[in-house]
mmCIF file of C-alpha atoms and ligand atoms in Angstrom:
data_model
loop_
_atom_site.group_PDB
_atom_site.id
_atom_site.type_symbol
_atom_site.label_atom_id
_atom_site.label_comp_id
_atom_site.label_asym_id
_atom_site.label_seq_id
_atom_site.Cartn_x
_atom_site.Cartn_y
_atom_site.Cartn_z
ATOM 1 C CA MET A 22 118.740 -100.702 -112.258
ATOM 2 C CA LEU A 23 118.739 -103.147 -115.193
ATOM 3 C CA GLY A 24 121.888 -104.714 -116.598
ATOM 4 C CA ARG A 25 122.137 -107.179 -119.476
ATOM 5 C CA VAL A 26 119.389 -109.522 -120.609
ATOM 6 C CA ASN A 27 120.475 -112.766 -118.939
ATOM 7 C CA HIS A 28 117.955 -114.953 -120.748
ATOM 8 C CA ILE A 29 114.661 -115.098 -122.602
ATOM 9 C CA ALA A 30 112.512 -118.040 -121.481
ATOM 10 C CA ILE A 31 110.204 -120.194 -123.551
ATOM 11 C CA ALA A 32 107.794 -122.553 -121.775
ATOM 12 C CA VAL A 33 107.390 -125.815 -123.674
ATOM 13 C CA PRO A 34 105.187 -128.922 -123.304
ATOM 14 C CA ASP A 35 108.083 -131.283 -124.136
ATOM 15 C CA LEU A 36 111.590 -130.185 -123.145
ATOM 16 C CA HIS A 37 113.373 -133.033 -124.904
ATOM 17 C CA SER A 38 111.834 -132.296 -128.296
ATOM 18 C CA ALA A 39 112.272 -128.529 -127.879
ATOM 19 C CA ALA A 40 115.960 -128.979 -127.010
ATOM 20 C CA GLU A 41 116.378 -131.344 -129.978
ATOM 21 C CA SER A 42 114.781 -128.790 -132.286
ATOM 22 C CA TYR A 43 117.267 -126.117 -131.134
ATOM 23 C CA ARG A 44 120.182 -128.571 -131.416
ATOM 24 C CA SER A 45 119.353 -130.240 -134.754
ATOM 25 C CA THR A 46 117.169 -127.793 -136.661
ATOM 26 C CA LEU A 47 118.760 -124.600 -135.395
ATOM 27 C CA GLY A 48 122.259 -125.997 -134.856
ATOM 28 C CA ALA A 49 122.490 -124.460 -131.405
ATOM 29 C CA SER A 50 124.465 -125.520 -128.355
ATOM 30 C CA VAL A 51 122.044 -126.686 -125.633
ATOM 31 C CA THR A 52 122.877 -127.669 -122.054
ATOM 32 C CA GLU A 53 121.661 -130.892 -120.441
ATOM 33 C CA PRO A 54 118.339 -130.788 -118.537
ATOM 34 C CA GLN A 55 118.488 -129.323 -115.044
ATOM 35 C CA ALA A 56 115.615 -130.299 -112.701
ATOM 36 C CA LEU A 57 114.644 -127.452 -110.378
ATOM 37 C CA PRO A 58 112.027 -129.017 -108.091
ATOM 38 C CA GLU A 59 111.952 -125.964 -105.823
ATOM 39 C CA HIS A 60 110.827 -123.982 -108.886
ATOM 40 C CA GLY A 61 108.531 -126.650 -110.360
ATOM 41 C CA VAL A 62 110.384 -126.766 -113.677
ATOM 42 C CA THR A 63 113.091 -128.565 -115.603
ATOM 43 C CA VAL A 64 115.223 -126.288 -117.794
ATOM 44 C CA VAL A 65 117.892 -126.290 -120.480
ATOM 45 C CA PHE A 66 119.798 -123.253 -121.749
ATOM 46 C CA VAL A 67 120.557 -122.473 -125.377
ATOM 47 C CA THR A 68 123.943 -120.736 -125.410
ATOM 48 C CA LEU A 69 124.110 -117.745 -127.774
ATOM 49 C CA ALA A 70 126.704 -115.092 -128.534
ATOM 50 C CA ASN A 71 124.908 -112.320 -126.650
ATOM 51 C CA THR A 72 122.477 -114.005 -124.241
ATOM 52 C CA LYS A 73 120.728 -117.309 -123.526
ATOM 53 C CA VAL A 74 117.371 -118.880 -124.217
ATOM 54 C CA GLU A 75 115.912 -120.887 -121.358
ATOM 55 C CA LEU A 76 113.572 -123.704 -122.395
ATOM 56 C CA LEU A 77 111.443 -124.894 -119.491
ATOM 57 C CA GLU A 78 108.815 -127.563 -118.878
ATOM 58 C CA PRO A 79 106.686 -128.209 -115.782
ATOM 59 C CA LEU A 80 108.138 -130.479 -113.086
ATOM 60 C CA GLY A 81 105.799 -132.085 -110.523
ATOM 61 C CA GLU A 82 102.415 -130.949 -109.267
ATOM 62 C CA GLY A 83 101.617 -127.262 -108.947
ATOM 63 C CA SER A 84 104.220 -126.011 -111.418
ATOM 64 C CA PRO A 85 103.944 -122.210 -111.787
ATOM 65 C CA ILE A 86 103.955 -122.638 -115.565
ATOM 66 C CA ALA A 87 101.152 -125.228 -115.769
ATOM 67 C CA ALA A 88 98.372 -122.664 -116.268
ATOM 68 C CA PHE A 89 100.474 -120.820 -118.866
ATOM 69 C CA LEU A 90 100.895 -124.030 -120.878
ATOM 70 C CA ALA A 91 97.206 -124.864 -120.524
ATOM 71 C CA LYS A 92 96.523 -121.525 -122.228
ATOM 72 C CA ASN A 93 99.400 -122.001 -124.709
ATOM 73 C CA PRO A 94 99.529 -125.742 -125.438
ATOM 74 C CA SER A 95 102.283 -125.395 -128.082
ATOM 75 C CA GLY A 96 104.373 -123.342 -125.645
ATOM 76 C CA GLY A 97 105.346 -119.689 -125.822
ATOM 77 C CA MET A 98 107.503 -116.843 -124.627
ATOM 78 C CA HIS A 99 107.302 -117.020 -120.840
ATOM 79 C CA HIS A 100 109.614 -114.457 -119.249
ATOM 80 C CA ILE A 101 112.579 -112.208 -119.736
ATOM 81 C CA CYS A 102 115.402 -112.219 -117.180
ATOM 82 C CA TYR A 103 117.332 -109.014 -116.547
ATOM 83 C CA GLU A 104 120.548 -108.893 -114.538
ATOM 84 C CA VAL A 105 120.759 -106.569 -111.524
ATOM 85 C CA GLU A 106 123.713 -105.723 -109.283
ATOM 86 C CA ASN A 107 121.807 -105.839 -106.018
ATOM 87 C CA ILE A 108 118.552 -107.767 -105.996
ATOM 88 C CA LEU A 109 117.388 -106.598 -102.584
ATOM 89 C CA SER A 110 117.782 -102.912 -103.368
ATOM 90 C CA ALA A 111 116.122 -103.514 -106.753
ATOM 91 C CA ARG A 112 113.243 -105.285 -104.973
ATOM 92 C CA ASP A 113 112.818 -102.494 -102.442
ATOM 93 C CA ALA A 114 112.876 -99.799 -105.129
ATOM 94 C CA LEU A 115 110.325 -101.697 -107.231
ATOM 95 C CA ARG A 116 108.035 -102.209 -104.251
ATOM 96 C CA ALA A 117 108.308 -98.512 -103.412
ATOM 97 C CA ALA A 118 107.210 -97.838 -106.997
ATOM 98 C CA GLY A 119 104.152 -100.040 -106.456
ATOM 99 C CA ALA A 120 105.298 -103.117 -108.398
ATOM 100 C CA ARG A 121 104.283 -106.560 -107.141
ATOM 101 C CA VAL A 122 107.154 -108.931 -106.308
ATOM 102 C CA LEU A 123 105.906 -112.531 -106.613
ATOM 103 C CA GLY A 124 106.094 -115.201 -103.905
ATOM 104 C CA ASP A 125 107.141 -114.124 -100.410
ATOM 105 C CA GLY A 126 109.420 -111.466 -101.865
ATOM 106 C CA GLU A 127 112.585 -113.204 -100.699
ATOM 107 C CA PRO A 128 115.049 -114.052 -103.489
ATOM 108 C CA LYS A 129 115.449 -117.742 -104.284
ATOM 109 C CA ILE A 130 118.404 -119.451 -105.932
ATOM 110 C CA GLY A 131 117.812 -119.915 -109.657
ATOM 111 C CA ALA A 132 119.258 -122.202 -112.338
ATOM 112 C CA HIS A 133 122.552 -120.311 -112.385
ATOM 113 C CA GLY A 134 123.018 -120.549 -108.612
ATOM 114 C CA LYS A 135 122.254 -116.838 -108.235
ATOM 115 C CA PRO A 136 119.402 -115.108 -106.342
ATOM 116 C CA VAL A 137 116.319 -114.427 -108.472
ATOM 117 C CA LEU A 138 112.951 -112.705 -108.061
ATOM 118 C CA PHE A 139 109.899 -112.404 -110.320
ATOM 119 C CA LEU A 140 107.686 -109.367 -110.976
ATOM 120 C CA HIS A 141 104.003 -109.659 -111.818
ATOM 121 C CA PRO A 142 103.358 -109.592 -115.596
ATOM 122 C CA LYS A 143 100.370 -107.299 -115.184
ATOM 123 C CA ASP A 144 102.665 -104.578 -113.802
ATOM 124 C CA PHE A 145 105.051 -104.707 -116.778
ATOM 125 C CA GLN A 146 103.205 -104.626 -120.089
ATOM 126 C CA GLY A 147 101.897 -108.176 -119.772
ATOM 127 C CA THR A 148 105.408 -109.607 -119.492
ATOM 128 C CA LEU A 149 106.714 -111.706 -116.629
ATOM 129 C CA ILE A 150 110.068 -110.293 -115.520
ATOM 130 C CA GLU A 151 112.747 -112.238 -113.686
ATOM 131 C CA LEU A 152 115.612 -110.408 -111.991
ATOM 132 C CA GLU A 153 118.892 -112.262 -111.414
ATOM 133 C CA GLU A 154 121.655 -110.826 -109.249
ATOM 134 C CA VAL A 155 125.080 -111.088 -110.889
HETATM 135 C C1 LIG B 26 114.189 -119.564 -111.122
HETATM 136 C C2 LIG B 26 114.508 -120.767 -111.937
HETATM 137 C C3 LIG B 26 114.525 -120.483 -113.436
HETATM 138 C C4 LIG B 26 115.686 -119.544 -113.750
HETATM 139 O O1 LIG B 26 115.646 -118.832 -114.763
HETATM 140 O O2 LIG B 26 116.670 -119.617 -112.991
HETATM 141 C C5 LIG B 26 113.205 -119.922 -113.898
HETATM 142 O O3 LIG B 26 113.084 -118.957 -114.621
HETATM 143 S S1 LIG B 26 111.841 -120.755 -113.288
HETATM 144 C C6 LIG B 26 110.447 -120.016 -114.153
HETATM 145 C C7 LIG B 26 109.157 -120.540 -113.595
HETATM 146 N N1 LIG B 26 108.802 -119.842 -112.358
HETATM 147 C C8 LIG B 26 108.007 -118.776 -112.401
HETATM 148 O O4 LIG B 26 107.509 -118.377 -113.437
HETATM 149 C C9 LIG B 26 107.746 -118.092 -111.067
HETATM 150 C C10 LIG B 26 106.941 -116.821 -111.245
HETATM 151 N N2 LIG B 26 105.667 -117.106 -111.893
HETATM 152 C C11 LIG B 26 104.512 -117.168 -111.165
HETATM 153 O O5 LIG B 26 104.469 -116.994 -109.962
HETATM 154 C C12 LIG B 26 103.261 -117.488 -111.958
HETATM 155 O O6 LIG B 26 103.638 -118.057 -113.203
HETATM 156 C C13 LIG B 26 102.384 -116.218 -112.256
HETATM 157 C C14 LIG B 26 101.865 -115.668 -110.927
HETATM 158 C C15 LIG B 26 103.174 -115.169 -113.006
HETATM 159 C C16 LIG B 26 101.224 -116.647 -113.125
HETATM 160 O O7 LIG B 26 100.669 -117.785 -112.555
HETATM 161 P P1 LIG B 26 99.282 -118.344 -113.125
HETATM 162 O O8 LIG B 26 99.325 -118.366 -114.614
HETATM 163 O O9 LIG B 26 98.970 -119.628 -112.439
HETATM 164 O O10 LIG B 26 98.332 -117.228 -112.557
HETATM 165 P P2 LIG B 26 97.133 -116.524 -113.224
HETATM 166 O O11 LIG B 26 96.429 -117.467 -114.150
HETATM 167 O O12 LIG B 26 96.371 -115.905 -112.110
HETATM 168 O O13 LIG B 26 97.843 -115.395 -114.105
HETATM 169 C C17 LIG B 26 97.648 -114.046 -113.769
HETATM 170 C C18 LIG B 26 97.611 -113.292 -115.082
HETATM 171 O O14 LIG B 26 98.947 -113.274 -115.604
HETATM 172 C C19 LIG B 26 98.955 -113.883 -116.894
HETATM 173 N N3 LIG B 26 100.211 -114.591 -117.007
HETATM 174 C C20 LIG B 26 100.555 -115.732 -116.401
HETATM 175 N N4 LIG B 26 101.815 -116.099 -116.745
HETATM 176 C C21 LIG B 26 102.240 -115.153 -117.604
HETATM 177 C C22 LIG B 26 103.444 -114.958 -118.347
HETATM 178 N N5 LIG B 26 104.460 -115.833 -118.249
HETATM 179 N N6 LIG B 26 103.557 -113.877 -119.141
HETATM 180 C C23 LIG B 26 102.522 -112.993 -119.244
HETATM 181 N N7 LIG B 26 101.343 -113.100 -118.586
HETATM 182 C C24 LIG B 26 101.226 -114.185 -117.781
HETATM 183 C C25 LIG B 26 97.756 -114.786 -116.947
HETATM 184 O O15 LIG B 26 97.362 -114.985 -118.271
HETATM 185 C C26 LIG B 26 96.755 -113.958 -116.155
HETATM 186 O O16 LIG B 26 96.286 -112.933 -116.979
HETATM 187 P P3 LIG B 26 94.703 -112.690 -117.148
HETATM 188 O O17 LIG B 26 94.586 -111.596 -118.155
HETATM 189 O O18 LIG B 26 94.235 -112.337 -115.756
HETATM 190 O O19 LIG B 26 94.159 -114.041 -117.612
HETATM 191 CO CO1 LIG B 27 114.322 -117.849 -115.960
#
């Protein structure tokens, strides 16, 4: 079912300073901020040789990462995104295996313009999993 790791995500309290830290201190290439109001976050991507790091901060009221940041005020590892060939068949197989698919279970379009879904962290070793169809 799982393909490559598409990205590792870090939730941050201040996206600008986190992006600057990756650019200046770590010498990395970082994209410009992308507001995703339908997801309640603003993101940038750190481009690496073998994957990406997504830095994300809350956007608007009711951001799904607000509680996470309240618990982790300096920020922290938030989710891992795996690529899948067919997100609907992956979803159906995961549901059949008893995993909880978050939201209404219908894929939404993510930062890369591809369908994404999220799986409950309590079902996968305390780690929030995002699936992105490629
Ligand atoms: C799609 C656009 C973009 C992209 O890559 O293209 C993104 O990745 S956007 C990313 C932001 N969107 C999401 O994260 C959507 C899915 N997330 C959610 O629906 C919520 O964050 C949820 C349900 C995972 C957690 O929400 P919340 O923290 O408000 O709920 P609880 O406090 O009830 O948490 C339940 C339980 O899970 C623990 N938790 C929460 N977040 C995480 C996490 N990131 N990793 C691991 N564990 C997490 C939380 O501590 C609670 O545990 P407990 O032991 O019960 O206290
Ligand atoms: Co993501």
